[in-house]
Structures are given as structure tokens and as C-alpha cells.
Amino acid sequence: MRYLMMSKASDTAPDENLYVEMGKFVEEMTAAGVLLATGGLESGGVHVTSSGDEITVTDGPFSEAKEVVVGFALVEVRSREEAIELTRRFRKIVGDGDSVIQQVFGP
Amino acid sequence: MTDAHRTIDAVWKLESARIIAGLTRMMHDVGLAEELAQDALVSALEQWPESGVPDNPGAWLMAIAKRRAIDHIRRSQRLERKHEQLAHELEHQQDPEQDDVLRLMFISCHPVLATEARVALTLRLLGGLTAEEIARTFLVNEPRIAQRIAGAKRTLAEEQVPFELPDGSELAERLSSVLEVIYLIFNEGYSATSGDDLMRPGLCLEALRLGRLLAELVPHEPEVHGLVALMEIQASRSAARTGPSGEPVQLHEQNRGRWDQLLIRRGFTAMLRAREVGGTPGRYVLQAAIAVCHAQARTSEDTDWAQIAALYEALARLLPTPIVQLNQAVALGMARGPQAGLALVDSLIGDPTLQDYHLLPAVRGDLLVRLERYEEARLEFERAASLTRNVAERAFLRRRADEIAVTGASGVTLAQAAQDFLRRDDLNAETIRSYGQTLRRMCLTLGDQMPLASLTADQVTRMFATAWGEAAAKTWNRHRSAVRSFGAWASLEHLAAGLNRRAETRPRTATIGSPQLEALWSRPDLPLRERTLWRLLHESAAGVMAVLSLNVENLDLDDRRARAGDTWVSWRSETAQLLPHLVAGRTRGPLFLADRRPGPSRMPTQADLCPETGRRRLSYERAEYLFKQATKPLDPASNGYTLRQLKPRA
């Protein structure tokens, strides 16, 4: 089963050490065949809203900076617990903040 | 399971391979390493629910396991200073090496183990699956898997398989064994050979993970990337290859929008890595190239069949198995028309390995439909349906047969006629049983729905050549007389016209040459039971039945002889060395036991049942089969030998 792990913006600024640790973690998870795709996201983005026939396009950034997803990882695991365990390890590396994991269905 | 236990289970599955690999390097015994790792797991189960999962759970488990390992060494070798030193060294040893997991893979796929044992051990040691989980995915009972794993660990210890990386020419051979095991696991998940579901996704995932891991560990081997590419692309079709009610959807009818593009891209990437490494394409790279062709076609009409047919031709040269040729026939049928495909399929009909393979008639049926030979096609789909063991597939094939309207009055079918024939009351039970065997084979090969009126002597002759061409004259003649009797009853006297009676005087059995015997004895992978039985037959020159009928309580190990009915069977030193291991503490019951316990409906008499293990006496048929299989590579004619031939020349 697949899980999408999304991380939200945090206050702590990343340092050199964090990049090294993250690089190691990503490498390890890729080698283990667990990590299928990962990436960072721009912080602003574009909002596209539909209402009736009308489509509204709004450029970011938006006010609720803390709610913005800034990174994702798509993992293939045996169980929900494995996804949680991986997220736990990820959070240990990046420090204070929020991640959300949701199971992916399909394609 | 509580939440904490589920968490521990998840951690275990992520970490166990590395822990067991590291411990195996220290202890030089994979069985012991696994026990120590299990001990660490037990500690985690005791402590983590209270203390919470530690920051680095893998290191925690490893530390505990290492401490147990040191205790173990100190306990077992307390008096020797040398071991004290060893324990001291262990305490200060580095963390596990990256290659340890690779070494562990080579060990669990080692050629001294039977294929089934390799699969079970790999899932256990590298996937971290429990015996219960493995049993569930393979639909067998847990004790059998546990036994298989224990047996494998014992064999590895007995054969003193070293924990090292093979090099040179051995590497290629050992690696291909690892690839084979991974692909076997994948295939068992991808096309479940039995049961109700067409797929067991868990096994596919395990195989994919093992493959991806292996590709990182040995990045310079193109076949590894080929296998990964093949599995990624095949897995990309998982969602599309079954319909809403679980029925199979054939490749050309699949909704390509449901193919998983992420996996396809991963497959392409793996394929590129294989190409970058270079070398002559092996079996996995070729199969992956075929999968890539399919994945690149936006619609099934866009498929580059000429390219696929060419790839299959190359594959068939490398791997000339009937299954590959059958696939080649499908590709040929698409590239150059159904007639070309049918010609190749028809050349495979006489192959005994395909006689019960449902895809042969299924493919033939497809080609016949395209040639508008509908009636023949319908019979082929019927036959394919009766051959498959998979429920979803059977329903699908039945439906394909039903889609073809029955034309004309076909009258009585072969299956009905056979049933009526066997129901007569002037035959005794033994004859019915014997005739039944012949007619069941006929129905399977020619199709239940084959109209009796269209049955020809030619078809019967061909079917006999495939099914019993290699059988003993006596067997051939028994089946022949069944067909004659059936023909006479059905007023089709001509049926056996092409079947000649065979002379039953058997030529003197040739003994096996001594170079072959030497090769046989020196094979490291022979199971103990087989080794003992064959040595005993050779040394005693006794009859096969007499030897198989031996009981443990009749053995006189000191005098090297045993009572068998009215005679004595006696042996020499080689057997004498093996027998105590085979007896292994048993005190009575059959000496040679079957691999498993009999099902409730096939319970043998008390005398043929082992009171201690519940297993039955090894049958002549099974013993003969195993010997034949084992000696095929030794026999210049590749037929394999019979047990009687073990008797030394008088």
C-alpha cells in the first residue's frame, strides 16, 4: 500500500547538518525500495477555485503559512504502522513541525 | 495485536534483515543469528509498550542482540580464553557492513537448498515475515513453513555454507539463483497459481522491495536491473489486469489509463541502468525489453509486435522452454498473422511439459477464433477451463467458450460418453479405475466438450504419444486396451487404429555408470532421505519395494542389516554413516517417510504411518519420480534413471 507523507512549513531554518542527514535518509529509503518519489514544493503556489461556471485563479503566497505543504514523499509500505515509523524517523531529522500521512488509492 | 505490537512489527520488518545479517557475520551461523535477533525482538515486545519506541530502534535491537551473542559465546565456551577474547572483540566491533545484507541474500538463496526452502528463508530473513505470514500467502499450513525454514537453516549449518560474497564465475551463478527466487516470489504474487484471487499484492511488494534493494547492492549487474524493470512494469498493470468481479483482463483489452505510470517510469529507469551497464542481454533484460514494448504502446493496436516477436526469438534461443515458445507464438500470431502463430503452437502440442498447461489451449483458442475456426476454438477454451486451478481464470475461460455459439448438432460429447461407459455394471471396480485413468486423460487432452462423433484415431494417437510415449510398454498397453474397449462400446472401432501393442519383455536393466554414480554422490544438495535410500539400494542390491518397506524397529545398525519380509537387506559403510541421522531418534514405523502428512481422505494403513511424525511411508512412485528428476542432468540421454538401475552389476 502507498502513503503520501506531506510536511508543513516550520519555523526552524534548515542547516547544513539537516541536509546531510536528510540526504542519507532519502538514500537509505530509496535503496530499501520503500521511497517511490519525493520532492520539495514552492511555498506560494496558485489557488484555483471553481464556483458554478466560474473559475478563479489567485496567485500566492497565502496568509496561513503554517498550513502550507512544503514537501512530500510517496512511500510503498506493508502497513500503516510502517508509514508511521518512517514518518517518525523523518520528523526526528527535521525537528519541530507537522506532517500528515494519508493512504493513496488507485491509480 | 495492540498498537504497540503493530509498531514493533513494523520496525522489525524494516530492520530485521540488517540485524540478522550483522549477527550472522559475527556468529557464522545464520540459524543462531536469527534466534538471537528474535530474542532481541522479544525484549522489545516486553519493554517498548512501557518505555515507548527508542529513537533509533534498529540500533537498540542490534545492541540487545549483540549482548545476547556475547552471552551465548561466554556461556558455551566459558573455559577457553580464546573465546573470551572473541567475545571482547565482538563488543568493540563496528556496525554492520552494507554488504552483510547482500551476503545474507546469497545465503538464503544458496543452491544447497531446495527452491521452496530458498523462497521461505528469503521471505523470513530478508522480508522479516513470520512463518504464519508466509504460510498464509502460500496457502499452506504454518507448521510446514516453519519446518521448511528450520530444515533450511539446518542444511546451511551442516553444509557449512560460508557468509561471504562469491566471486568470479561463481558470482554469476549465485546471483542468478537470487534473481530466480525473487522472481518466483513476484510471480507467486502476480499470478497466484491456485486459490480464489488472481493476485496476492503482498508478495509482489516483497519481491519488488527485494529487487530494488539488490539493485542498489550490486549496481553493476545488468540482469538485476533487468529483473527490477520487469517487475516494476508488470506490477504497473496490477490494477488493470483484473475486472470488477476479479476476472482476468487480457493485456490487449486492459484500460491503459489504469496502468501505474509511476511504476512504468521506474521500470524504464531500471532498464536504462541495465543498458548503461551493458553486456549481452540476459533473460531478465530481454523480458523487461518486451514489457517495455507493451508499456510504450499507447493503445494495444500501437504495439510493436514485430519487435516483440524478435525479442521473444532471442529469448527462446537463450531459454528454449516451451512456455517461452508459447509466448513467442502469441507474438508471431500478432506480428505475422494467426496462421504463423498457430503453426508454432501446434509444434508444441506434443510437449509433455505443456500437456496440462491451460494457456496452451487458451492461446490456441485465441488463434483459432481469429482464423474463424470457431468450433475448434470453443473446444480449446473448454479444455483450458478444465485445466486451470485458478477459480477466476476458469470462469473467464468458460465465458470465452460460451461466447462461441454452438453450431450444428454436435451430439454426445466425449465427457458424457466416457461417463456412460464407466457407469456400466459389467465392469469390476479395478477395471473401472484403470479405464477411468485413461478416459480422464483423454478428456483433459482432447476436451470434455469434444463431440464424440468427430473424435479421430489421429487425435488419439497423438495424445498417446504425448501422454504415454515415454511410459513403460505395460502402461502403454493398459491404456491402449482401455481405448479399444471404449471404441468397441461406442461403435468407434477405428479409435485405436494408430496404437500398436508394445512388446512387454523388458530388456535387462542397464546399471548406472560409475562416473554418473560418483557425480550423484558428490552432489551437495541431496536431501538426507534421498541420499540414504539411494546409497542403501546401491550397497544392498536389494529390491526397491523391500527397501521401502523397511521399518525403524527392524534395523540392526550394529550388524548393518535389517529384516525385510523373508529376506535380509544388508549394507556397507556409506549407508551405515547416514542411517543414524535419518532415524534421528525414531524408534519405530517406516524408515523412509513422505514429506508431508497424508490428507484425511488418503489415510494409509497403520503399518504405513509413522507413529511419531504422522507421516506416511514414502511411496514407490514418489521415490522413483524424485530419483528420475535428480538424475536427469547425469543421464547422457537426459531421461533420468530408475531406482532399479542403482543395483550394481552382478
Coordinates of C-alpha atoms in Angstrom, one line a residue, chain A:
Chain A
M1 CA 0.0 0.0 0.0
R2 CA 1.1 3.5 -0.6
Y3 CA 1.1 6.5 1.6
L4 CA 1.6 10.1 0.8
M5 CA 3.5 11.9 3.5
M6 CA 3.2 15.7 3.4
S7 CA 5.2 18.1 5.6
K8 CA 4.1 21.6 6.5
A9 CA 6.2 24.7 6.8
S10 CA 8.1 25.2 10.1
D11 CA 9.9 28.0 11.8
T12 CA 13.3 26.3 12.2
A13 CA 15.7 27.2 9.4
P14 CA 17.4 24.2 7.9
D15 CA 21.2 23.9 8.5
E16 CA 24.0 22.0 6.7
N17 CA 23.7 19.1 9.1
L18 CA 20.0 18.6 8.3
Y19 CA 20.7 18.4 4.6
V20 CA 23.3 15.8 5.1
E21 CA 21.0 13.7 7.4
M22 CA 18.1 14.1 5.1
G23 CA 20.2 13.0 2.1
K24 CA 21.3 9.9 4.0
F25 CA 17.7 9.1 5.0
V26 CA 16.3 9.5 1.4
E27 CA 19.1 7.4 0.0
E28 CA 18.5 4.7 2.5
M29 CA 14.8 4.6 1.9
T30 CA 15.3 4.6 -1.8
A31 CA 17.7 1.7 -1.6
A32 CA 15.3 -0.3 0.6
G33 CA 12.7 0.1 -2.2
V34 CA 10.3 2.0 0.1
L35 CA 10.5 5.6 -1.2
L36 CA 8.9 5.9 -4.6
A37 CA 9.0 9.6 -5.1
T38 CA 9.8 12.7 -3.1
G39 CA 10.2 16.4 -3.6
G40 CA 10.0 19.9 -2.1
L41 CA 7.3 22.3 -3.0
E42 CA 7.3 26.1 -3.6
S43 CA 5.8 27.9 -0.7
G44 CA 3.4 30.2 -2.6
G45 CA 1.7 28.3 -5.4
V46 CA -1.5 29.2 -7.1
H47 CA -5.1 28.8 -5.9
V48 CA -7.7 27.7 -8.5
T49 CA -11.3 27.9 -7.2
S50 CA -14.4 26.8 -9.0
S51 CA -17.8 28.0 -8.2
G52 CA -20.6 27.3 -10.6
D53 CA -19.3 28.1 -14.0
E54 CA -16.7 30.4 -12.7
I55 CA -13.1 29.6 -12.2
T56 CA -10.9 31.9 -10.1
V57 CA -7.2 31.8 -10.3
T58 CA -5.3 33.5 -7.4
D59 CA -1.5 33.7 -7.1
G60 CA 0.0 33.1 -3.6
P61 CA 1.5 33.5 -1.2
F62 CA -1.3 33.0 1.3
S63 CA -1.7 34.1 4.9
E64 CA -1.8 30.7 6.6
A65 CA 1.8 29.9 6.0
K66 CA 1.9 27.2 8.6
E67 CA -0.7 25.2 6.8
V68 CA 1.2 25.1 3.5
V69 CA 2.7 21.8 2.4
V70 CA 6.4 22.3 1.6
G71 CA 7.5 18.7 0.9
F72 CA 6.1 15.3 0.1
A73 CA 7.2 11.7 0.0
L74 CA 5.3 8.8 -1.6
V75 CA 6.2 5.6 0.1
E76 CA 5.3 2.0 -0.6
V77 CA 4.9 0.0 2.6
R78 CA 3.4 -3.1 4.1
S79 CA 1.3 -1.4 6.7
R80 CA 0.1 1.9 8.2
E81 CA 2.5 1.3 11.0
E82 CA 5.4 1.2 8.7
A83 CA 4.4 4.5 7.2
I84 CA 4.1 6.0 10.7
E85 CA 7.5 4.6 11.6
L86 CA 9.1 6.2 8.6
T87 CA 7.4 9.5 9.3
R88 CA 8.7 9.3 12.9
R89 CA 12.2 8.9 11.6
F90 CA 11.7 11.8 9.2
R91 CA 10.4 14.1 12.0
K92 CA 13.4 13.2 14.2
I93 CA 15.6 14.6 11.5
V94 CA 13.8 17.8 10.6
G95 CA 12.8 18.8 14.1
D96 CA 9.6 20.5 15.3
G97 CA 6.7 20.7 13.0
D98 CA 3.8 18.9 11.3
S99 CA 3.5 16.0 8.9
V100 CA 0.3 14.4 7.6
I101 CA 0.2 10.9 6.2
Q102 CA -2.7 9.6 4.0
Q103 CA -3.1 6.4 2.2
V104 CA -3.1 6.7 -1.6
F105 CA -5.7 4.7 -3.5
G106 CA -5.5 3.9 -7.2
P107 CA -4.4 4.7 -9.8

